[in-house]
Amino acid sequence: MAQEKSSSEYRPRGRPPLRDDGETRQIIFDAARHAFAENGYAATSTEELARRAGISTKTLYRLFPAKAALFEAMVADRLDRQLSDVQLKGIDHTDIAEALSTALLACADLALDPEVVALQRIVLQESAAFPDLAVAFYRNGIARTAAALARWLRVQVKAERLALDNVEEAAGMLIGMAVSAPQRATIYGGVPLPSRKEIERRVRAAAALFLDGCRAATA
């Protein structure tokens, strides 16, 4: 009796194994980031996105029923990879200034990431014609970053290391001090993004200014 062949022996020779949907989505995201950066959102067709990703338009539409859905998913995926750090970094530091600087640096790393700034530039360019892009970017990026830092601040308030009446408002102020000016300079003025050393210096200065006004009496 002939030995039964395994399923792998029936695969056509020279044909790579099929990708799962998760891997295909990542390939689409990479292709979309480059295409949107080069051509803008409006000028990038779904056919171009499929071609760059090496897939059929049928597969693209199966995973993302509209270009706007792809953009929103791409932004969310990009930010998901960094946002968890904001909740974790700095909590173990006993010195509140060092802890706050570390947590705020995680936010700054995200907000001043070249890919994130490029996405924000696309949103600004296309927001008049496609206002939903701005809403998606705010919801998945700006608002989530501020919320993550607010959760971290709430832990510090509960531990009586900080005294704050409104952690959400404080988180927005902190992020604004740390990243808004260099971000605007890059997007509107064409100024290069700050170096890692410059970001760290700015974050520490923002943390020091902030703590001078809200350090708890027992800290």
PDB file of C-alpha atoms in Angstrom:
ATOM      1  CA  MET A   1       0.000   0.000   0.000  1.00  0.00           C
ATOM      2  CA  ALA A   2       1.395   3.408  -0.959  1.00  0.00           C
ATOM      3  CA  GLN A   3       2.241   5.667   1.941  1.00  0.00           C
ATOM      4  CA  GLU A   4      -0.240   8.543   2.361  1.00  0.00           C
ATOM      5  CA  LYS A   5       1.253  11.894   1.446  1.00  0.00           C
ATOM      6  CA  SER A   6       1.157  14.864   3.800  1.00  0.00           C
ATOM      7  CA  SER A   7      -0.836  17.943   2.786  1.00  0.00           C
ATOM      8  CA  SER A   8       2.385  19.915   2.221  1.00  0.00           C
ATOM      9  CA  GLU A   9       3.393  17.484  -0.557  1.00  0.00           C
ATOM     10  CA  TYR A  10       0.336  18.506  -2.571  1.00  0.00           C
ATOM     11  CA  ARG A  11       1.287  22.194  -2.636  1.00  0.00           C
ATOM     12  CA  PRO A  12       2.340  23.262  -6.153  1.00  0.00           C
ATOM     13  CA  ARG A  13       6.080  23.600  -6.395  1.00  0.00           C
ATOM     14  CA  GLY A  14       7.468  27.124  -6.450  1.00  0.00           C
ATOM     15  CA  ARG A  15       4.330  28.662  -4.948  1.00  0.00           C
ATOM     16  CA  PRO A  16       4.829  30.352  -1.535  1.00  0.00           C
ATOM     17  CA  PRO A  17       2.474  29.486   1.332  1.00  0.00           C
ATOM     18  CA  LEU A  18      -0.629  31.639   1.607  1.00  0.00           C
ATOM     19  CA  ARG A  19      -0.481  34.638   3.933  1.00  0.00           C
ATOM     20  CA  ASP A  20      -3.058  35.054   6.648  1.00  0.00           C
ATOM     21  CA  ASP A  21      -5.214  38.190   6.793  1.00  0.00           C
ATOM     22  CA  GLY A  22      -3.164  39.733   9.592  1.00  0.00           C
ATOM     23  CA  GLU A  23       0.043  39.593   7.563  1.00  0.00           C
ATOM     24  CA  THR A  24      -1.752  40.862   4.466  1.00  0.00           C
ATOM     25  CA  ARG A  25      -3.126  43.835   6.415  1.00  0.00           C
ATOM     26  CA  GLN A  26       0.372  44.798   7.523  1.00  0.00           C
ATOM     27  CA  ILE A  27       1.600  44.685   3.923  1.00  0.00           C
ATOM     28  CA  ILE A  28      -1.344  46.867   2.870  1.00  0.00           C
ATOM     29  CA  PHE A  29      -0.630  49.342   5.682  1.00  0.00           C
ATOM     30  CA  ASP A  30       3.006  49.670   4.607  1.00  0.00           C
ATOM     31  CA  ALA A  31       2.016  50.183   0.986  1.00  0.00           C
ATOM     32  CA  ALA A  32      -0.662  52.720   1.940  1.00  0.00           C
ATOM     33  CA  ARG A  33       1.686  54.795   4.097  1.00  0.00           C
ATOM     34  CA  HIS A  34       4.120  55.179   1.223  1.00  0.00           C
ATOM     35  CA  ALA A  35       1.426  55.797  -1.383  1.00  0.00           C
ATOM     36  CA  PHE A  36      -0.418  58.407   0.672  1.00  0.00           C
ATOM     37  CA  ALA A  37       2.850  60.169   1.539  1.00  0.00           C
ATOM     38  CA  GLU A  38       3.913  60.324  -2.103  1.00  0.00           C
ATOM     39  CA  ASN A  39       0.605  61.111  -3.827  1.00  0.00           C
ATOM     40  CA  GLY A  40      -1.790  62.301  -1.123  1.00  0.00           C
ATOM     41  CA  TYR A  41      -4.976  60.631  -0.027  1.00  0.00           C
ATOM     42  CA  ALA A  42      -7.293  61.825  -2.804  1.00  0.00           C
ATOM     43  CA  ALA A  43      -4.909  61.011  -5.650  1.00  0.00           C
ATOM     44  CA  THR A  44      -4.190  57.470  -4.436  1.00  0.00           C
ATOM     45  CA  SER A  45      -6.582  54.953  -5.967  1.00  0.00           C
ATOM     46  CA  THR A  46      -7.532  51.599  -4.526  1.00  0.00           C
ATOM     47  CA  GLU A  47      -6.050  49.989  -7.640  1.00  0.00           C
ATOM     48  CA  GLU A  48      -2.710  51.650  -6.880  1.00  0.00           C
ATOM     49  CA  LEU A  49      -2.851  50.487  -3.270  1.00  0.00           C
ATOM     50  CA  ALA A  50      -3.579  46.914  -4.339  1.00  0.00           C
ATOM     51  CA  ARG A  51      -0.767  46.988  -6.892  1.00  0.00           C
ATOM     52  CA  ARG A  52       1.772  48.255  -4.366  1.00  0.00           C
ATOM     53  CA  ALA A  53       0.688  45.631  -1.842  1.00  0.00           C
ATOM     54  CA  GLY A  54       0.884  42.860  -4.451  1.00  0.00           C
ATOM     55  CA  ILE A  55      -2.729  41.799  -3.980  1.00  0.00           C
ATOM     56  CA  SER A  56      -5.958  41.930  -5.963  1.00  0.00           C
ATOM     57  CA  THR A  57      -8.479  44.736  -5.531  1.00  0.00           C
ATOM     58  CA  LYS A  58     -10.948  42.012  -4.505  1.00  0.00           C
ATOM     59  CA  THR A  59      -8.730  41.104  -1.546  1.00  0.00           C
ATOM     60  CA  LEU A  60      -8.267  44.765  -0.654  1.00  0.00           C
ATOM     61  CA  TYR A  61     -12.020  45.401  -0.607  1.00  0.00           C
ATOM     62  CA  ARG A  62     -12.605  42.241   1.414  1.00  0.00           C
ATOM     63  CA  LEU A  63     -10.317  43.505   4.166  1.00  0.00           C
ATOM     64  CA  PHE A  64     -11.150  47.219   3.839  1.00  0.00           C
ATOM     65  CA  PRO A  65     -14.495  48.067   2.207  1.00  0.00           C
ATOM     66  CA  ALA A  66     -13.473  51.689   1.582  1.00  0.00           C
ATOM     67  CA  LYS A  67     -10.293  53.754   1.324  1.00  0.00           C
ATOM     68  CA  ALA A  68     -11.345  55.742   4.400  1.00  0.00           C
ATOM     69  CA  ALA A  69     -11.656  52.512   6.400  1.00  0.00           C
ATOM     70  CA  LEU A  70      -8.133  51.556   5.318  1.00  0.00           C
ATOM     71  CA  PHE A  71      -6.742  54.938   6.382  1.00  0.00           C
ATOM     72  CA  GLU A  72      -8.398  54.747   9.789  1.00  0.00           C
ATOM     73  CA  ALA A  73      -7.198  51.176  10.362  1.00  0.00           C
ATOM     74  CA  MET A  74      -3.680  52.128   9.240  1.00  0.00           C
ATOM     75  CA  VAL A  75      -3.527  55.022  11.712  1.00  0.00           C
ATOM     76  CA  ALA A  76      -4.910  52.893  14.555  1.00  0.00           C
ATOM     77  CA  ASP A  77      -2.416  50.104  13.836  1.00  0.00           C
ATOM     78  CA  ARG A  78       0.537  52.493  13.733  1.00  0.00           C
ATOM     79  CA  LEU A  79      -0.389  54.059  17.057  1.00  0.00           C
ATOM     80  CA  ASP A  80      -1.329  50.792  18.788  1.00  0.00           C
ATOM     81  CA  ARG A  81       2.292  49.692  18.565  1.00  0.00           C
ATOM     82  CA  GLN A  82       3.435  52.581  20.762  1.00  0.00           C
ATOM     83  CA  LEU A  83       0.506  53.639  22.913  1.00  0.00           C
ATOM     84  CA  SER A  84       0.864  50.822  25.447  1.00  0.00           C
ATOM     85  CA  ASP A  85       4.254  52.226  26.462  1.00  0.00           C
ATOM     86  CA  VAL A  86       2.608  55.409  27.716  1.00  0.00           C
ATOM     87  CA  GLN A  87       0.700  53.417  30.314  1.00  0.00           C
ATOM     88  CA  LEU A  88       3.706  51.391  31.465  1.00  0.00           C
ATOM     89  CA  LYS A  89       6.809  53.572  31.318  1.00  0.00           C
ATOM     90  CA  GLY A  90       7.803  55.537  34.349  1.00  0.00           C
ATOM     91  CA  ILE A  91       5.378  54.038  36.874  1.00  0.00           C
ATOM     92  CA  ASP A  92       8.148  52.210  38.738  1.00  0.00           C
ATOM     93  CA  HIS A  93      10.306  55.327  39.227  1.00  0.00           C
ATOM     94  CA  THR A  94      10.343  56.528  42.819  1.00  0.00           C
ATOM     95  CA  ASP A  95      11.312  60.060  41.788  1.00  0.00           C
ATOM     96  CA  ILE A  96       8.197  61.774  40.404  1.00  0.00           C
ATOM     97  CA  ALA A  97      10.183  64.079  38.096  1.00  0.00           C
ATOM     98  CA  GLU A  98      11.940  61.105  36.517  1.00  0.00           C
ATOM     99  CA  ALA A  99       8.702  59.137  36.319  1.00  0.00           C
ATOM    100  CA  LEU A 100       6.815  61.973  34.650  1.00  0.00           C
ATOM    101  CA  SER A 101       9.652  62.624  32.200  1.00  0.00           C
ATOM    102  CA  THR A 102       9.714  58.954  31.200  1.00  0.00           C
ATOM    103  CA  ALA A 103       5.952  58.757  30.697  1.00  0.00           C
ATOM    104  CA  LEU A 104       5.888  62.039  28.778  1.00  0.00           C
ATOM    105  CA  LEU A 105       8.812  60.930  26.632  1.00  0.00           C
ATOM    106  CA  ALA A 106       6.740  57.950  25.478  1.00  0.00           C
ATOM    107  CA  CYS A 107       4.047  60.396  24.325  1.00  0.00           C
ATOM    108  CA  ALA A 108       6.614  62.602  22.602  1.00  0.00           C
ATOM    109  CA  ASP A 109       8.182  59.629  20.830  1.00  0.00           C
ATOM    110  CA  LEU A 110       4.779  58.883  19.346  1.00  0.00           C
ATOM    111  CA  ALA A 111       3.717  62.433  18.483  1.00  0.00           C
ATOM    112  CA  LEU A 112       7.089  63.286  16.912  1.00  0.00           C
ATOM    113  CA  ASP A 113       7.564  59.969  15.121  1.00  0.00           C
ATOM    114  CA  PRO A 114       8.323  60.757  11.443  1.00  0.00           C
ATOM    115  CA  GLU A 115       5.578  58.427  10.175  1.00  0.00           C
ATOM    116  CA  VAL A 116       2.991  59.898  12.527  1.00  0.00           C
ATOM    117  CA  VAL A 117       3.941  63.443  11.518  1.00  0.00           C
ATOM    118  CA  ALA A 118       3.686  62.411   7.862  1.00  0.00           C
ATOM    119  CA  LEU A 119       0.187  61.055   8.502  1.00  0.00           C
ATOM    120  CA  GLN A 120      -0.792  64.286  10.221  1.00  0.00           C
ATOM    121  CA  ARG A 121       0.463  66.273   7.242  1.00  0.00           C
ATOM    122  CA  ILE A 122      -1.730  64.170   4.948  1.00  0.00           C
ATOM    123  CA  VAL A 123      -4.732  64.768   7.200  1.00  0.00           C
ATOM    124  CA  LEU A 124      -4.188  68.527   7.139  1.00  0.00           C
ATOM    125  CA  GLN A 125      -3.821  68.564   3.355  1.00  0.00           C
ATOM    126  CA  GLU A 126      -6.971  66.535   2.775  1.00  0.00           C
ATOM    127  CA  SER A 127      -9.189  67.593   5.695  1.00  0.00           C
ATOM    128  CA  ALA A 128     -11.276  70.090   3.708  1.00  0.00           C
ATOM    129  CA  ALA A 129     -12.328  67.483   1.152  1.00  0.00           C
ATOM    130  CA  PHE A 130     -12.293  64.518   3.537  1.00  0.00           C
ATOM    131  CA  PRO A 131     -13.204  65.748   7.042  1.00  0.00           C
ATOM    132  CA  ASP A 132     -13.639  62.167   8.290  1.00  0.00           C
ATOM    133  CA  LEU A 133      -9.870  61.710   7.981  1.00  0.00           C
ATOM    134  CA  ALA A 134      -9.270  64.419  10.566  1.00  0.00           C
ATOM    135  CA  VAL A 135     -11.846  62.888  12.898  1.00  0.00           C
ATOM    136  CA  ALA A 136     -10.236  59.449  12.563  1.00  0.00           C
ATOM    137  CA  PHE A 137      -6.746  60.821  13.185  1.00  0.00           C
ATOM    138  CA  TYR A 138      -7.891  62.766  16.243  1.00  0.00           C
ATOM    139  CA  ARG A 139      -9.796  59.810  17.692  1.00  0.00           C
ATOM    140  CA  ASN A 140      -7.083  57.212  17.076  1.00  0.00           C
ATOM    141  CA  GLY A 141      -4.062  59.428  17.682  1.00  0.00           C
ATOM    142  CA  ILE A 142      -4.312  62.685  19.587  1.00  0.00           C
ATOM    143  CA  ALA A 143      -7.201  61.735  21.872  1.00  0.00           C
ATOM    144  CA  ARG A 144      -5.860  58.251  22.672  1.00  0.00           C
ATOM    145  CA  THR A 145      -2.396  59.583  23.500  1.00  0.00           C
ATOM    146  CA  ALA A 146      -3.831  62.169  25.880  1.00  0.00           C
ATOM    147  CA  ALA A 147      -6.122  59.563  27.450  1.00  0.00           C
ATOM    148  CA  ALA A 148      -3.200  57.191  28.031  1.00  0.00           C
ATOM    149  CA  LEU A 149      -1.182  59.910  29.765  1.00  0.00           C
ATOM    150  CA  ALA A 150      -4.271  60.910  31.792  1.00  0.00           C
ATOM    151  CA  ARG A 151      -4.578  57.318  33.053  1.00  0.00           C
ATOM    152  CA  TRP A 152      -0.935  57.432  34.133  1.00  0.00           C
ATOM    153  CA  LEU A 153      -1.451  60.752  35.908  1.00  0.00           C
ATOM    154  CA  ARG A 154      -4.505  59.356  37.682  1.00  0.00           C
ATOM    155  CA  VAL A 155      -2.333  56.595  39.173  1.00  0.00           C
ATOM    156  CA  GLN A 156       0.059  59.238  40.520  1.00  0.00           C
ATOM    157  CA  VAL A 157      -2.789  61.268  42.013  1.00  0.00           C
ATOM    158  CA  LYS A 158      -4.199  58.180  43.707  1.00  0.00           C
ATOM    159  CA  ALA A 159      -0.737  57.486  45.150  1.00  0.00           C
ATOM    160  CA  GLU A 160      -0.653  61.114  46.418  1.00  0.00           C
ATOM    161  CA  ARG A 161       2.439  61.887  44.385  1.00  0.00           C
ATOM    162  CA  LEU A 162       0.621  64.619  42.432  1.00  0.00           C
ATOM    163  CA  ALA A 163      -2.272  66.926  43.247  1.00  0.00           C
ATOM    164  CA  LEU A 164      -4.504  67.519  40.201  1.00  0.00           C
ATOM    165  CA  ASP A 165      -8.138  68.496  39.886  1.00  0.00           C
ATOM    166  CA  ASN A 166      -8.470  67.477  36.224  1.00  0.00           C
ATOM    167  CA  VAL A 167      -6.069  64.829  34.907  1.00  0.00           C
ATOM    168  CA  GLU A 168      -7.471  64.963  31.353  1.00  0.00           C
ATOM    169  CA  GLU A 169      -6.813  68.697  31.114  1.00  0.00           C
ATOM    170  CA  ALA A 170      -3.360  68.282  32.643  1.00  0.00           C
ATOM    171  CA  ALA A 171      -2.470  65.550  30.154  1.00  0.00           C
ATOM    172  CA  GLY A 172      -3.382  67.822  27.256  1.00  0.00           C
ATOM    173  CA  MET A 173      -1.284  70.654  28.694  1.00  0.00           C
ATOM    174  CA  LEU A 174       1.714  68.391  29.191  1.00  0.00           C
ATOM    175  CA  ILE A 175       1.600  66.983  25.662  1.00  0.00           C
ATOM    176  CA  GLY A 176       1.146  70.489  24.291  1.00  0.00           C
ATOM    177  CA  MET A 177       4.253  71.758  26.109  1.00  0.00           C
ATOM    178  CA  ALA A 178       6.351  68.806  25.044  1.00  0.00           C
ATOM    179  CA  VAL A 179       5.461  68.356  21.378  1.00  0.00           C
ATOM    180  CA  SER A 180       3.201  71.023  19.876  1.00  0.00           C
ATOM    181  CA  ALA A 181       5.845  73.606  18.959  1.00  0.00           C
ATOM    182  CA  PRO A 182       8.329  71.237  17.254  1.00  0.00           C
ATOM    183  CA  GLN A 183       5.466  69.397  15.551  1.00  0.00           C
ATOM    184  CA  ARG A 184       4.048  72.621  14.091  1.00  0.00           C
ATOM    185  CA  ALA A 185       7.526  73.782  13.058  1.00  0.00           C
ATOM    186  CA  THR A 186       7.994  70.593  11.049  1.00  0.00           C
ATOM    187  CA  ILE A 187       4.525  70.468   9.469  1.00  0.00           C
ATOM    188  CA  TYR A 188       4.162  74.151   8.625  1.00  0.00           C
ATOM    189  CA  GLY A 189       7.701  75.466   8.541  1.00  0.00           C
ATOM    190  CA  GLY A 190       9.607  72.558   7.041  1.00  0.00           C
ATOM    191  CA  VAL A 191      11.923  72.463  10.055  1.00  0.00           C
ATOM    192  CA  PRO A 192      13.498  69.029  10.684  1.00  0.00           C
ATOM    193  CA  LEU A 193      12.100  67.044  13.581  1.00  0.00           C
ATOM    194  CA  PRO A 194      14.142  67.407  16.779  1.00  0.00           C
ATOM    195  CA  SER A 195      16.804  64.858  17.589  1.00  0.00           C
ATOM    196  CA  ARG A 196      16.334  62.337  20.358  1.00  0.00           C
ATOM    197  CA  LYS A 197      18.557  64.425  22.636  1.00  0.00           C
ATOM    198  CA  GLU A 198      16.518  67.557  21.910  1.00  0.00           C
ATOM    199  CA  ILE A 199      13.245  65.716  22.587  1.00  0.00           C
ATOM    200  CA  GLU A 200      14.551  64.423  25.924  1.00  0.00           C
ATOM    201  CA  ARG A 201      15.679  67.921  26.937  1.00  0.00           C
ATOM    202  CA  ARG A 202      12.307  69.423  26.027  1.00  0.00           C
ATOM    203  CA  VAL A 203      10.409  66.694  27.869  1.00  0.00           C
ATOM    204  CA  ARG A 204      12.415  67.197  31.047  1.00  0.00           C
ATOM    205  CA  ALA A 205      11.884  70.951  30.876  1.00  0.00           C
ATOM    206  CA  ALA A 206       8.122  70.482  30.396  1.00  0.00           C
ATOM    207  CA  ALA A 207       7.964  68.041  33.318  1.00  0.00           C
ATOM    208  CA  ALA A 208       9.875  70.454  35.579  1.00  0.00           C
ATOM    209  CA  LEU A 209       7.596  73.380  34.689  1.00  0.00           C
ATOM    210  CA  PHE A 210       4.537  71.240  35.284  1.00  0.00           C
ATOM    211  CA  LEU A 211       5.692  69.892  38.646  1.00  0.00           C
ATOM    212  CA  ASP A 212       6.471  73.331  39.983  1.00  0.00           C
ATOM    213  CA  GLY A 213       2.737  74.018  39.863  1.00  0.00           C
ATOM    214  CA  CYS A 214       1.230  70.694  40.924  1.00  0.00           C
ATOM    215  CA  ARG A 215       3.671  68.784  43.119  1.00  0.00           C
ATOM    216  CA  ALA A 216       1.795  67.401  46.086  1.00  0.00           C
ATOM    217  CA  ALA A 217       2.720  68.823  49.480  1.00  0.00           C
ATOM    218  CA  THR A 218       3.657  65.340  50.739  1.00  0.00           C
ATOM    219  CA  ALA A 219       5.799  64.481  47.695  1.00  0.00           C
TER     220      ALA A 219
END
